[in-house]
Amino acid sequence: MGRLHKGDIMSPETRSAVMSRIRGRDTGPERAMADAFATRGLTWESHVRELPGRPDFVFRADRVAVFVDGDFWHGWRFPKWREKLSDKWEIKIAATRRRDARNHRRLRRMGWTVIRIWEHQIERSREACLLRVLSHLRGRDNTTRG
């Protein structure tokens, strides 16, 4: 099947300006999860440099690393829509997916539990995402509070 990409509707200068405003950390989904963790009284470290992939949230005592990934940037269901991208973006997202998988494997070999939470999962149910993380933390009340 051929490429479906028809070209960018923005000039390179406009596209560059738009892309430069996209945050790499403290994104909306990350802030939503941080709020959920704080509501439960959890403490964590953010973007720990010495761990592969610099996880968004690290619960060191439980050896749990949490990544909060944007659907586009990290390629949720990438094979279904990759042909709609320009070559540049397909290569970039494919490389991100390979890097994510490599960091996941490295963390697992180091004895960490790795949890990947996708942007659309947080939008659907932040509480379900929170419960997924809580289920891996020792000594936590892992049920919803009413």
CSV table of C-alpha atoms in Angstrom, one decimal:
chain,number,residue,atom,x,y,z
A,1,MET,CA,0.0,0.0,0.0
A,2,GLY,CA,1.3,3.4,-0.9
A,3,ARG,CA,1.8,6.4,1.3
A,4,LEU,CA,-1.4,8.3,2.2
A,5,HIS,CA,0.5,11.4,3.4
A,6,LYS,CA,-0.5,14.4,1.2
A,7,GLY,CA,2.1,16.9,2.6
A,8,ASP,CA,2.0,19.4,5.4
A,9,ILE,CA,-0.6,22.1,5.3
A,10,MET,CA,1.7,24.5,7.2
A,11,SER,CA,4.9,26.2,6.0
A,12,PRO,CA,8.1,24.8,7.6
A,13,GLU,CA,8.4,28.0,9.7
A,14,THR,CA,4.8,27.7,11.0
A,15,ARG,CA,5.2,24.0,11.7
A,16,SER,CA,8.4,24.6,13.6
A,17,ALA,CA,6.8,27.3,15.7
A,18,VAL,CA,3.8,25.0,16.5
A,19,MET,CA,6.1,22.0,17.4
A,20,SER,CA,8.4,24.1,19.6
A,21,ARG,CA,5.5,24.8,21.9
A,22,ILE,CA,4.8,21.1,22.6
A,23,ARG,CA,6.1,20.1,26.1
A,24,GLY,CA,8.3,17.1,26.7
A,25,ARG,CA,7.6,17.0,30.4
A,26,ASP,CA,4.9,18.1,32.8
A,27,THR,CA,2.3,17.5,30.1
A,28,GLY,CA,-1.4,17.6,30.7
A,29,PRO,CA,-1.6,13.8,31.1
A,30,GLU,CA,1.4,13.8,33.4
A,31,ARG,CA,-0.1,16.6,35.6
A,32,ALA,CA,-3.4,14.6,35.7
A,33,MET,CA,-1.6,11.5,37.0
A,34,ALA,CA,0.5,13.6,39.5
A,35,ASP,CA,-2.8,15.0,40.9
A,36,ALA,CA,-4.2,11.5,41.2
A,37,PHE,CA,-1.1,10.3,43.0
A,38,ALA,CA,-1.1,13.3,45.3
A,39,THR,CA,-4.8,12.8,46.1
A,40,ARG,CA,-3.8,9.3,47.5
A,41,GLY,CA,-0.9,10.7,49.4
A,42,LEU,CA,1.8,9.1,47.3
A,43,THR,CA,5.3,10.6,46.9
A,44,TRP,CA,7.4,10.0,43.9
A,45,GLU,CA,10.4,11.2,41.9
A,46,SER,CA,10.0,12.7,38.5
A,47,HIS,CA,12.2,12.2,35.4
A,48,VAL,CA,14.9,10.3,37.2
A,49,ARG,CA,18.0,10.8,35.1
A,50,GLU,CA,19.9,7.7,36.1
A,51,LEU,CA,17.1,5.3,35.0
A,52,PRO,CA,16.8,4.3,31.4
A,53,GLY,CA,14.2,6.4,29.6
A,54,ARG,CA,13.9,8.9,32.5
A,55,PRO,CA,10.5,7.6,33.7
A,56,ASP,CA,7.9,10.2,34.3
A,57,PHE,CA,7.2,8.8,37.8
A,58,VAL,CA,9.4,6.7,40.0
A,59,PHE,CA,8.4,4.9,43.2
A,60,ARG,CA,11.9,3.9,44.2
A,61,ALA,CA,11.0,1.9,47.3
A,62,ASP,CA,8.7,-0.4,45.2
A,63,ARG,CA,10.9,-0.3,42.1
A,64,VAL,CA,8.0,0.9,40.0
A,65,ALA,CA,8.7,3.2,37.0
A,66,VAL,CA,5.7,4.8,35.3
A,67,PHE,CA,5.7,6.3,31.8
A,68,VAL,CA,2.9,8.6,30.7
A,69,ASP,CA,3.0,8.5,26.9
A,70,GLY,CA,1.3,10.7,24.3
A,71,ASP,CA,-0.7,8.6,21.8
A,72,PHE,CA,0.9,10.3,18.8
A,73,TRP,CA,4.4,10.9,20.0
A,74,HIS,CA,4.9,7.3,21.2
A,75,GLY,CA,2.9,5.6,18.5
A,76,TRP,CA,-0.2,4.1,20.0
A,77,ARG,CA,-1.4,1.5,17.4
A,78,PHE,CA,1.3,2.9,15.1
A,79,PRO,CA,1.0,0.2,12.4
A,80,LYS,CA,-2.6,1.3,11.7
A,81,TRP,CA,-1.7,4.9,10.8
A,82,ARG,CA,2.0,5.1,10.0
A,83,GLU,CA,1.4,5.3,6.3
A,84,LYS,CA,-0.5,8.6,6.8
A,85,LEU,CA,2.7,10.3,8.0
A,86,SER,CA,5.5,11.9,6.0
A,87,ASP,CA,8.7,9.8,5.9
A,88,LYS,CA,10.2,12.2,8.5
A,89,TRP,CA,7.5,11.6,11.1
A,90,GLU,CA,7.3,7.9,10.5
A,91,ILE,CA,11.0,7.5,11.0
A,92,LYS,CA,10.9,9.7,14.2
A,93,ILE,CA,8.0,7.9,15.8
A,94,ALA,CA,9.3,4.4,14.8
A,95,ALA,CA,12.6,5.4,16.5
A,96,THR,CA,10.8,6.6,19.6
A,97,ARG,CA,9.0,3.2,19.8
A,98,ARG,CA,12.3,1.3,19.5
A,99,ARG,CA,13.8,3.5,22.2
A,100,ASP,CA,10.8,3.0,24.5
A,101,ALA,CA,11.0,-0.8,24.0
A,102,ARG,CA,14.8,-0.8,24.7
A,103,ASN,CA,14.3,1.3,27.9
A,104,HIS,CA,11.5,-1.0,29.0
A,105,ARG,CA,13.7,-4.1,28.6
A,106,ARG,CA,16.6,-2.4,30.4
A,107,LEU,CA,14.5,-1.4,33.4
A,108,ARG,CA,13.0,-4.9,33.6
A,109,ARG,CA,16.5,-6.4,33.6
A,110,MET,CA,17.4,-4.0,36.5
A,111,GLY,CA,14.4,-5.4,38.5
A,112,TRP,CA,11.9,-2.6,37.9
A,113,THR,CA,8.2,-3.0,37.2
A,114,VAL,CA,7.4,-0.8,34.2
A,115,ILE,CA,4.0,0.7,33.7
A,116,ARG,CA,3.1,2.5,30.5
A,117,ILE,CA,0.0,4.7,30.7
A,118,TRP,CA,-1.3,6.1,27.4
A,119,GLU,CA,-2.8,9.5,27.0
A,120,HIS,CA,-6.2,8.1,25.9
A,121,GLN,CA,-6.3,5.8,28.9
A,122,ILE,CA,-6.0,8.8,31.3
A,123,GLU,CA,-8.7,10.7,29.3
A,124,ARG,CA,-11.0,7.6,29.6
A,125,SER,CA,-10.4,6.9,33.3
A,126,ARG,CA,-7.7,8.5,35.3
A,127,GLU,CA,-8.9,6.4,38.3
A,128,ALA,CA,-8.3,3.2,36.4
A,129,CYS,CA,-4.8,4.3,35.6
A,130,LEU,CA,-4.2,5.2,39.3
A,131,LEU,CA,-5.4,1.8,40.4
A,132,ARG,CA,-3.1,0.1,38.0
A,133,VAL,CA,-0.1,1.9,39.6
A,134,LEU,CA,-1.4,1.3,43.1
A,135,SER,CA,-1.7,-2.4,42.5
A,136,HIS,CA,2.1,-2.5,42.2
A,137,LEU,CA,2.9,-0.5,45.3
A,138,ARG,CA,3.3,-2.3,48.6
A,139,GLY,CA,1.1,-1.4,51.6
A,140,ARG,CA,-1.4,0.7,49.6
A,141,ASP,CA,-5.1,0.7,49.7
A,142,ASN,CA,-5.8,-0.4,46.2
A,143,THR,CA,-9.5,0.1,46.1
A,144,THR,CA,-11.5,3.2,45.1
A,145,ARG,CA,-12.5,5.4,47.9
A,146,GLY,CA,-16.1,6.6,48.0
